[in-house]
């Protein structure tokens, strides 16, 4: 069900959801450039410091599984505000952490905040924008979170280099206080929604998972995150060891992928509104498989590898915008639960991708990363092609039959 509000209100809602999305991705990525300094400051090995990322992802993934029914029961605004407030507190605690384990606990708390915030944001997009324009709305939200990797994270890294990693968290906490206030005072209150049969609560989770197309779409999206991180986890090491890219320039890789996602999400979201979300997902999944496979197998020079990586990011951004849009129409009565399970799958996909990438690296070197990621991309595409139908908002059911 799409809520009826004025165009100006929808513009405001979209801007606020973009703000929330920016905050989430900033928190996801900010540890990467400051990890060496944290490791040195607390006297722990870099491999141990990497647990900060693992704790964040696992806490967020587990909590996201159970957050969905509360999003449907309490409404989007209370959960978005609570998630942002939790993220703010966790960021402040990170800045004040007296030791590594205290910082680890603060990052796990941040994961809990994101577990509430991410699915509630995407569910709200489904509430306020019709299915025919949802791809474009999703592209704006994704553009906001991509801008965090292009502009926000490098700025945080500079702040850490000039002062310390603690000041990066201090600055972020101040920004999050402002974001929390904006969401609390300007985001419209939730209107009544039609809930899934049987009401809300934890029973919504098995109810959603019993629907085969929804479960297949969730699994396909989990695989898409996994194949992304098969390569992204070891991207810096690959370009440094294979092409001699200087360590100071490795941040440019994140910017390259961010720009690709920014371009792809905007183009893909708009195209999906015109030709359908499902066809865009199928074709971009195939393109992801082709370009990531070529990145580590067919590039004879760094420029070629970067070019393939950029094209992979463009296709990945288009797929992400389209898949998020179609997920909001899967079991619309339990929209919050669906998006929470989707967010959980993305968190666990990060863990899976890094583990699978590590095994591929050990077994076949850097050259094995691309084909491994490509194989997962093809399985992800096959899941959509075989089991997932596109559901139109006006039709209230299946808009087209499954099958490629």
XYZ file of C-alpha atoms in Angstrom:
404
model
C 0.000 0.000 0.000
C 1.269 3.474 -0.926
C 0.403 6.369 1.401
C -1.129 9.450 -0.192
C 0.719 12.678 0.625
C 1.507 15.846 -1.313
C 4.441 16.104 -3.705
C 6.230 18.574 -1.409
C 5.830 16.177 1.531
C 7.192 13.308 -0.523
C 10.218 15.410 -1.476
C 10.833 16.149 2.204
C 10.425 12.483 3.159
C 12.854 11.411 0.439
C 15.437 13.980 1.570
C 15.193 12.771 5.178
C 15.497 9.131 4.136
C 18.580 10.062 2.101
C 20.062 11.663 5.232
C 19.481 8.446 7.184
C 20.957 6.326 4.393
C 24.083 8.519 4.264
C 24.600 8.017 8.009
C 24.314 4.232 7.714
C 26.941 3.845 4.999
C 29.273 6.336 6.658
C 29.194 4.092 9.733
C 29.665 0.985 7.592
C 32.850 2.242 5.964
C 34.488 4.661 8.385
C 36.530 1.963 10.139
C 38.428 1.018 6.956
C 40.728 4.077 6.623
C 41.296 4.488 10.383
C 41.841 0.800 11.227
C 45.683 0.984 11.155
C 45.691 3.930 13.576
C 43.277 2.165 15.932
C 45.463 -0.942 15.804
C 48.537 1.065 16.716
C 46.803 3.122 19.402
C 45.452 0.093 21.272
C 48.445 -2.151 20.582
C 46.506 -4.920 18.811
C 47.295 -6.651 15.543
C 45.500 -5.399 12.439
C 43.843 -8.805 12.081
C 42.422 -8.435 15.605
C 41.357 -4.852 14.944
C 39.418 -6.202 11.976
C 36.987 -7.690 14.519
C 35.504 -4.189 14.702
C 34.027 -4.767 11.244
C 32.972 -8.340 12.045
C 31.235 -7.371 15.314
C 29.387 -4.552 13.567
C 28.196 -6.815 10.732
C 27.191 -9.788 12.879
C 25.363 -7.698 15.495
C 23.551 -5.835 12.741
C 22.682 -9.006 10.857
C 21.289 -10.890 13.852
C 19.325 -7.884 15.124
C 17.933 -7.118 11.663
C 16.296 -10.550 11.500
C 14.106 -9.643 14.473
C 13.663 -5.920 13.865
C 11.190 -6.282 11.003
C 8.079 -7.212 13.008
C 8.681 -4.215 15.280
C 9.030 -1.947 12.240
C 5.623 -3.154 11.054
C 4.085 -2.911 14.532
C 5.502 0.426 15.743
C 5.710 2.203 12.380
C 8.600 3.515 10.301
C 9.235 6.857 12.003
C 9.710 5.587 15.585
C 12.146 2.918 14.421
C 14.074 5.287 12.122
C 14.455 7.825 14.928
C 15.384 5.141 17.479
C 17.918 3.635 15.097
C 19.529 7.007 14.414
C 19.619 7.822 18.139
C 21.272 4.465 18.857
C 23.814 5.119 16.124
C 24.542 8.539 17.634
C 25.134 7.108 21.120
C 27.308 4.298 19.730
C 29.421 6.775 17.755
C 29.937 8.979 20.834
C 30.940 5.923 22.866
C 33.386 4.957 20.107
C 35.086 8.346 20.417
C 35.416 7.912 24.205
C 36.364 4.206 24.246
C 39.163 3.662 26.797
C 40.299 0.393 25.247
C 39.867 -1.923 22.283
C 37.133 -4.098 23.801
C 35.094 -1.050 24.761
C 35.381 0.137 21.161
C 34.331 -3.330 19.992
C 31.197 -3.095 22.143
C 30.424 0.380 20.811
C 30.707 -0.856 17.225
C 28.366 -3.764 18.000
C 25.886 -1.228 19.410
C 26.213 0.744 16.161
C 25.315 -2.453 14.307
C 22.125 -2.685 16.357
C 21.199 0.868 15.378
C 21.773 0.140 11.706
C 19.695 -3.055 12.013
C 16.692 -0.874 12.850
C 17.503 2.053 10.596
C 18.257 0.390 7.252
C 15.101 -1.736 6.779
C 12.869 1.018 8.148
C 14.266 3.485 5.595
C 13.665 1.170 2.647
C 10.226 0.175 3.954
C 9.331 3.876 4.163
C 10.305 4.322 0.509
C 7.809 1.578 -0.305
C 5.158 3.299 1.804
C 5.441 6.761 0.271
C 6.255 6.074 -3.408
C 4.187 4.112 -5.896
C 5.725 1.047 -7.471
C 5.939 2.804 -10.847
C 8.239 5.503 -9.417
C 9.916 3.507 -6.679
C 13.027 2.697 -8.708
C 13.815 6.408 -9.084
C 13.163 7.025 -5.383
C 15.468 4.143 -4.480
C 18.150 5.552 -6.757
C 18.147 8.785 -4.724
C 18.495 6.901 -1.440
C 21.315 4.776 -2.857
C 22.987 7.879 -4.279
C 22.983 9.319 -0.771
C 24.673 6.309 0.746
C 27.136 6.126 -2.146
C 28.092 9.750 -1.583
C 29.186 8.713 1.903
C 31.873 6.507 0.367
C 32.890 9.160 -2.164
C 32.963 12.220 0.069
C 32.241 11.368 3.705
C 34.736 8.572 4.342
C 37.697 10.374 2.702
C 36.858 13.446 4.794
C 36.830 11.297 7.919
C 40.170 9.796 6.949
C 41.677 13.283 6.535
C 40.344 14.318 9.943
C 41.903 11.214 11.464
C 45.221 11.924 9.783
C 45.327 15.544 10.940
C 44.092 14.934 14.508
C 43.241 11.347 15.504
C 40.724 8.610 14.825
C 38.755 9.732 17.887
C 38.041 13.101 16.299
C 36.555 11.309 13.300
C 33.971 9.765 15.611
C 33.440 13.062 17.449
C 32.660 14.882 14.201
C 30.381 12.064 13.066
C 28.536 12.078 16.406
C 27.832 15.811 16.077
C 26.453 15.281 12.566
C 24.296 12.378 13.788
C 22.790 14.534 16.555
C 21.602 16.950 13.866
C 20.283 14.077 11.731
C 18.366 12.624 14.701
C 16.748 15.980 15.405
C 15.736 16.413 11.766
C 14.149 12.958 11.612
C 12.346 13.458 14.927
C 10.885 16.849 14.032
C 10.382 16.710 10.253
C 9.630 13.115 9.264
C 5.813 12.687 9.015
C 4.047 10.442 11.485
C 3.068 7.027 10.221
C -0.401 6.636 8.778
C -2.375 3.409 9.384
C -1.137 0.543 7.219
C -2.613 -2.772 6.194
C -0.656 -5.425 8.063
C -0.033 -9.000 7.030
C -2.590 -11.686 7.799
C -2.194 -12.868 11.358
C -0.971 -9.489 12.582
C 2.566 -8.488 13.445
C 5.110 -10.099 15.746
C 7.745 -12.751 15.244
C 5.166 -14.894 13.429
C 5.643 -12.524 10.495
C 9.105 -13.986 9.829
C 8.008 -17.560 8.968
C 4.979 -16.114 7.177
C 7.263 -14.151 4.874
C 9.710 -17.026 4.381
C 6.908 -19.400 3.349
C 6.434 -17.293 0.218
C 8.813 -18.870 -2.312
C 9.385 -15.787 -4.538
C 10.151 -13.628 -1.497
C 12.586 -16.169 -0.064
C 14.275 -16.600 -3.452
C 14.651 -12.834 -3.822
C 16.136 -12.580 -0.321
C 18.619 -15.348 -1.090
C 19.521 -13.787 -4.430
C 20.225 -10.441 -2.739
C 22.314 -12.194 -0.086
C 24.388 -13.714 -2.883
C 24.744 -10.322 -4.577
C 26.299 -8.857 -1.427
C 28.493 -11.937 -1.086
C 29.948 -11.713 -4.585
C 30.563 -7.994 -4.132
C 32.659 -8.597 -1.018
C 34.470 -11.615 -2.461
C 36.491 -9.037 -4.379
C 35.973 -5.796 -2.420
C 37.504 -7.253 0.748
C 40.799 -7.947 -1.020
C 40.606 -5.186 -3.612
C 43.349 -3.039 -2.084
C 45.727 -5.960 -1.711
C 45.064 -7.056 -5.312
C 45.880 -3.697 -6.880
C 48.877 -3.172 -4.583
C 50.430 -6.606 -5.114
C 49.541 -7.150 -8.770
C 50.033 -3.644 -10.157
C 52.154 -1.907 -7.525
C 49.514 0.698 -6.657
C 50.863 2.841 -3.820
C 49.211 2.402 -0.430
C 48.317 6.095 -0.253
C 46.328 5.735 -3.483
C 44.246 2.741 -2.391
C 41.442 5.029 -1.219
C 40.874 5.897 -4.867
C 39.580 2.364 -5.425
C 36.657 2.987 -3.079
C 35.954 6.245 -4.868
C 36.055 4.475 -8.255
C 33.512 1.918 -7.127
C 31.422 4.599 -5.441
C 31.210 6.647 -8.615
C 30.218 3.533 -10.551
C 27.452 2.705 -8.084
C 26.279 6.323 -8.144
C 25.976 6.282 -11.935
C 24.474 2.803 -12.084
C 21.878 3.309 -9.358
C 20.563 6.491 -10.946
C 20.420 5.076 -14.463
C 19.212 1.647 -13.356
C 16.494 2.959 -11.045
C 15.002 5.137 -13.751
C 15.281 2.402 -16.382
C 13.604 -0.072 -14.013
C 10.591 2.226 -13.676
C 10.231 2.222 -17.462
C 10.932 -1.395 -18.465
C 10.421 -3.254 -15.179
C 12.612 -4.043 -12.210
C 13.041 -7.756 -12.865
C 14.555 -7.456 -16.380
C 17.070 -4.901 -15.106
C 18.035 -7.226 -12.242
C 18.589 -10.168 -14.591
C 20.684 -8.279 -17.139
C 22.768 -6.381 -14.603
C 23.484 -9.593 -12.681
C 24.857 -11.052 -15.893
C 26.951 -7.939 -16.520
C 28.281 -8.093 -12.948
C 29.441 -11.659 -13.575
C 31.172 -10.693 -16.828
C 32.960 -7.580 -15.574
C 34.123 -8.914 -12.192
C 35.411 -12.041 -13.904
C 37.409 -9.920 -16.350
C 38.788 -7.707 -13.565
C 41.190 -10.381 -12.315
C 41.601 -12.593 -15.396
C 41.756 -10.444 -18.541
C 43.376 -7.204 -17.370
C 46.931 -6.862 -18.664
C 47.318 -3.380 -17.188
C 45.992 -1.602 -14.119
C 43.927 0.802 -16.237
C 42.059 -2.107 -17.829
C 41.400 -3.717 -14.454
C 40.112 -0.406 -13.076
C 37.879 -0.047 -16.133
C 36.344 -3.486 -15.609
C 35.915 -2.724 -11.902
C 34.119 0.537 -12.689
C 31.734 -1.224 -15.097
C 31.107 -3.906 -12.466
C 30.175 -1.162 -9.981
C 27.836 0.498 -12.520
C 26.007 -2.790 -13.094
C 25.964 -3.510 -9.365
C 24.466 -0.103 -8.577
C 21.717 -0.601 -11.160
C 20.926 -4.037 -9.751
C 20.810 -2.763 -6.180
C 18.361 0.054 -6.935
C 16.069 -2.291 -8.858
C 16.238 -5.128 -6.326
C 15.479 -2.843 -3.373
C 12.475 -1.453 -5.242
C 11.048 -4.882 -6.045
C 11.647 -6.133 -2.496
C 9.331 -3.440 -1.119
C 6.491 -5.025 -3.097
C 7.156 -8.569 -1.872
C 4.592 -9.348 0.835
C 3.647 -5.648 1.173
C 1.601 -6.273 4.329
C 4.836 -7.337 6.034
C 7.045 -4.794 4.268
C 9.118 -3.951 7.326
C 9.813 -7.617 8.019
C 10.819 -8.263 4.402
C 13.222 -5.328 4.336
C 14.669 -6.339 7.713
C 15.379 -9.858 6.463
C 16.883 -8.313 3.340
C 19.156 -6.103 5.469
C 20.176 -9.124 7.556
C 21.080 -10.994 4.387
C 23.274 -8.111 3.281
C 25.138 -8.082 6.606
C 25.717 -11.836 6.492
C 26.658 -11.499 2.822
C 29.576 -9.289 3.878
C 30.828 -12.017 6.196
C 30.254 -14.772 3.612
C 31.914 -12.837 0.804
C 35.055 -12.107 2.802
C 35.335 -15.770 3.868
C 34.717 -17.176 0.378
C 37.115 -14.632 -1.112
C 39.773 -15.646 1.395
C 39.372 -19.313 0.469
C 39.531 -18.500 -3.246
C 42.649 -16.412 -2.672
C 44.355 -19.234 -0.789
C 43.390 -21.797 -3.424
C 44.078 -19.908 -6.643
C 45.625 -16.530 -5.903
C 44.210 -13.166 -6.905
C 43.168 -14.497 -10.294
C 40.575 -16.729 -8.621
C 38.688 -13.840 -7.002
C 36.969 -12.644 -10.182
C 35.706 -16.056 -11.378
C 34.529 -16.939 -7.857
C 32.534 -13.707 -7.605
C 31.208 -14.252 -11.147
C 29.946 -17.736 -10.269
C 27.977 -16.353 -7.313
C 26.570 -13.604 -9.552
C 25.290 -16.193 -12.029
C 23.637 -18.204 -9.255
C 22.042 -14.989 -7.981
C 20.708 -14.265 -11.476
C 19.388 -17.827 -11.855
C 17.463 -17.555 -8.578
C 15.677 -14.445 -9.829
C 15.043 -15.864 -13.260
C 13.545 -19.086 -11.965
C 11.561 -18.097 -8.886
C 10.935 -14.348 -8.646
C 8.033 -12.522 -10.270
C 7.601 -8.790 -10.519
C 4.676 -7.601 -8.477
C 2.962 -4.430 -9.571
C 1.422 -2.193 -6.928
C -1.719 -1.524 -8.945
C -2.148 -5.182 -9.901
C -1.910 -6.273 -6.289
C -0.283 -9.525 -7.358
C 1.927 -11.069 -9.987
C 2.563 -8.835 -12.961
C 4.428 -11.423 -14.971
C 5.158 -15.118 -14.775
C 8.502 -16.462 -13.531
C 11.038 -17.686 -15.994
C 13.719 -16.090 -18.106
